[in-house]
């Protein structure tokens, strides 16, 4: 590792007036960015602001159209990903780049596996992998483990370990590294990044989570609509000013007014009532009530069973025992179809794998769940349904060239709106949201929160799972915290992030100390 | 419940649209161009090509093959594959021929022959959905099983007896107003598949399953039923093809249909279908079958070595898919 001296004032990486167009679309216009060694530089901006394009120009994945690019004073002429890596620009991507079926060791050194005359040097590989893993605190991970068996947080660290094995590490780009991580795991990752920074690496950190920027950033550059909005020391900014710089307008409050279900209809029957739900015979039993107009948050660590609970309620995962009532009527959870017909909708966390039909058009994606109800004798429903779908998309402010284009051409926030429209079209009584704003930019987040608040006011029962605590607490009327598949406790709307964390993690931080539960509750 | 609109809709979908040939004519446009070019060239260089006799001959050659291709297309749209269609065709044809030789009435013999195809298709579907076998493996197994059964029950001999009933042979060899029956049946099958795929809920579900089965399931699509159905339909059409081939040849041939599965897949691909699912159309599959038929027919007319034709069709498959890939990337670039 050839790190620059700690206190050099000359930039390690210097972009000046860089532009990039895709056909007629200008993705970047006259953007400049200087990264100094030993500094964490945050890159902020909404989706579509040009962050990904900038990163791809930086890492050599894209050729810039204009402007200058220098690494440690040397001009970069014809960058390719390989040449940029060799020059010391490394990246940890949001979409993990590990090969899931190969071992950790093979992944760490893929492309430059130690070998003698074409034969793999297995022992050398293991030793070097061991060192690399120890370097990121993964002493417990066996280099021979197959990557797909590792939890997301560990994979993220393996990814970092992989980057650190490069010959030269001057700059590391982190693109949304904490998206799949819980608060605690994120905190550990940020610690790692701090250590890298203190070791003299220049870090470019991209995240949607504002408080992370304040936690780790020394300097921030804000992009808006492909241009440079602002750049300056992090200490010059507070949350409001940063958001204003990103969206170009004042955002008063991200979260909707509490619809205060308590005053609306606590006398009514819960619109969703779950009793004694067990996923397997020896799994803990879960009870859950959601009243009409109420937003219930589900908190907990990654792996605490939040997503699984939603999938079980929706009938997508088999359950062992338990009963589910929708609007007072018992529903046999025989599959997503029966729950859908009873009035339940589920927006999954993984939109790509468990939501979108990428080859189908936007309109076809919206209507797919309502086709049967609107069909006569098996024929596709007429214009009415399509028009209703269009109206819903219009009211959700979907940004698309045409509703006939494939849904895969949309950005994350707009894809989420398509899925939301799909469920709204089925006239649901209960909507389950799993990490609704994952990978969605600030502006679209605010819109989505407004919509969720509006839907609750319309009388829907809503369940939101979120790892992002400000969101969970800002959105929900009350929060249930899950731990190891069981409900560890319930918190009112006034609860703090610490309350949630304490409930979520008291057992897992001290597995033997179940008798301490009483103390943490008090 | 009232409409779930809580604020004024704002029309946002007004951006400019790039109009391409594909947008107008659908994904089979490339195939149509190739077909027209091939027909045009043949009409110019051969005096025989556009004669009624040759055209109806061409139609008879292509029809059965087109029917199989349409069935294959449904399976391919769900991102599956059916390798058993050739063997199923042979078995259905031989069973029908044996029943006819045994004196069973024509309609019943046809019904049983087609039913054999449906049952084998259902078994394929069950293997894929219940035992979770990859479609390639399940239908590869069925390819061997069905071929083995037909060789066993016929003792590998042509089933002809003292000649199949004349009424039965007329089905595939007769004409209506000068149009070969086979062509009418194939056109009917293509039209029916087109209607099902573009106008029915089931058709939309087929594309949804091919696009992403897990997403489709979570949107309430009965993924298993749809999957079993497409294999059953593919089996049904293979059975129908077998009955028609037996009728055309006036005999049940146990080795009939060898290699049909690969030709059917080729026809789908040339017609714009993607083996990854959710892309393709019935018209495209029929066009693909026609292209291959026209090339073979033209080759015969021009006395081109048939081996060269195989090379040409191989090249065509690669070009068709490469062109499609290039098109997809171009579309992605233009946003």
Short mmCIF file of C-alpha atoms in Angstrom, two decimals, chain A residues 311 314 316 336-337 340 348 352-360 364 367-369 371-372 375 378-380 388 391-392 394-398 400-404 422-424 427-428 451 454-455 458 460, chain B residues 1-17 195 197-202 204-205 207-222 276-279 333-335:
data_model
loop_
_atom_site.label_atom_id
_atom_site.label_comp_id
_atom_site.label_asym_id
_atom_site.label_seq_id
_atom_site.Cartn_x
_atom_site.Cartn_y
_atom_site.Cartn_z
CA UNK A 311 -43.92 -12.59 4.18
CA UNK A 314 -48.84 -12.18 3.26
CA UNK A 316 -45.70 -15.95 0.76
CA UNK A 336 -50.23 -14.51 -1.68
CA UNK A 337 -53.26 -14.81 -3.89
CA UNK A 340 -54.37 -10.32 -1.91
CA UNK A 348 -40.99 -6.14 -0.58
CA UNK A 352 -35.71 -6.34 -8.24
CA UNK A 353 -36.04 -9.95 -7.10
CA UNK A 354 -39.40 -9.84 -5.35
CA UNK A 355 -41.51 -7.24 -7.02
CA UNK A 356 -40.76 -6.02 -10.48
CA UNK A 357 -41.41 -7.84 -13.72
CA UNK A 358 -38.53 -6.17 -15.57
CA UNK A 359 -39.46 -7.12 -19.14
CA UNK A 360 -43.04 -5.95 -18.74
CA UNK A 364 -48.46 -4.10 -17.15
CA UNK A 367 -52.19 -3.99 -13.45
CA UNK A 368 -50.80 -7.52 -12.99
CA UNK A 369 -52.31 -8.01 -9.52
CA UNK A 371 -56.16 -8.56 -13.83
CA UNK A 372 -58.21 -11.41 -12.45
CA UNK A 375 -61.41 -9.84 -16.05
CA UNK A 378 -60.42 -14.79 -18.77
CA UNK A 379 -60.04 -11.87 -21.16
CA UNK A 380 -57.81 -8.97 -20.20
CA UNK A 388 -57.25 3.83 -13.53
CA UNK A 391 -54.43 7.98 -12.99
CA UNK A 392 -52.82 6.32 -9.99
CA UNK A 394 -50.12 10.32 -12.34
CA UNK A 395 -51.21 11.00 -8.79
CA UNK A 396 -48.05 9.33 -7.49
CA UNK A 397 -46.08 11.72 -9.74
CA UNK A 398 -44.33 8.90 -11.55
CA UNK A 400 -41.48 8.26 -16.99
CA UNK A 401 -41.37 8.94 -20.70
CA UNK A 402 -44.31 6.65 -21.31
CA UNK A 403 -46.20 4.11 -19.24
CA UNK A 404 -45.57 1.63 -22.06
CA UNK A 422 -49.90 -2.06 -8.26
CA UNK A 423 -51.19 -2.59 -4.74
CA UNK A 424 -53.35 0.52 -4.60
CA UNK A 427 -58.02 -1.57 -3.31
CA UNK A 428 -56.22 -3.00 -0.28
CA UNK A 451 -48.27 9.04 0.40
CA UNK A 454 -52.25 9.93 3.22
CA UNK A 455 -53.09 6.26 2.80
CA UNK A 458 -57.78 7.10 4.05
CA UNK A 460 -55.73 1.71 5.44
CA UNK B 1 -64.22 1.56 -1.15
CA UNK B 2 -63.93 4.80 -3.11
CA UNK B 3 -61.19 5.25 -5.65
CA UNK B 4 -57.83 5.55 -3.98
CA UNK B 5 -56.99 8.90 -5.49
CA UNK B 6 -56.23 11.45 -2.87
CA UNK B 7 -54.80 14.23 -4.94
CA UNK B 8 -54.95 15.66 -8.41
CA UNK B 9 -53.29 13.43 -10.93
CA UNK B 10 -50.56 15.22 -12.82
CA UNK B 11 -49.77 13.85 -16.24
CA UNK B 12 -46.08 13.06 -16.15
CA UNK B 13 -45.72 10.64 -19.04
CA UNK B 14 -45.26 13.09 -21.83
CA UNK B 15 -41.63 12.69 -22.73
CA UNK B 16 -40.55 12.14 -26.35
CA UNK B 17 -40.54 8.60 -27.62
CA UNK B 195 -55.14 -14.19 -28.96
CA UNK B 197 -51.02 -14.25 -25.31
CA UNK B 198 -52.20 -10.73 -26.05
CA UNK B 199 -55.83 -10.66 -24.94
CA UNK B 200 -56.22 -12.96 -21.96
CA UNK B 201 -55.20 -12.82 -18.34
CA UNK B 202 -53.52 -16.20 -18.74
CA UNK B 204 -50.22 -11.88 -19.41
CA UNK B 205 -49.45 -14.31 -16.58
CA UNK B 207 -45.09 -13.24 -19.60
CA UNK B 208 -45.09 -12.37 -15.88
CA UNK B 209 -43.85 -15.85 -14.91
CA UNK B 210 -41.11 -15.60 -17.53
CA UNK B 211 -40.09 -12.16 -16.34
CA UNK B 212 -39.64 -13.08 -12.69
CA UNK B 213 -41.54 -16.00 -11.13
CA UNK B 214 -41.04 -14.86 -7.52
CA UNK B 215 -42.30 -11.34 -8.27
CA UNK B 216 -45.20 -12.83 -10.17
CA UNK B 217 -46.11 -15.10 -7.25
CA UNK B 218 -46.07 -12.16 -4.85
CA UNK B 219 -48.39 -10.30 -7.21
CA UNK B 220 -50.93 -13.11 -6.94
CA UNK B 221 -50.07 -14.88 -10.19
CA UNK B 222 -50.72 -18.65 -9.90
CA UNK B 276 -34.57 -15.94 -20.72
CA UNK B 277 -38.33 -15.60 -20.96
CA UNK B 278 -40.97 -12.91 -21.28
CA UNK B 279 -39.95 -11.86 -24.78
CA UNK B 333 -28.41 3.70 -24.40
CA UNK B 334 -31.10 5.95 -25.84
CA UNK B 335 -32.89 5.63 -22.48
#
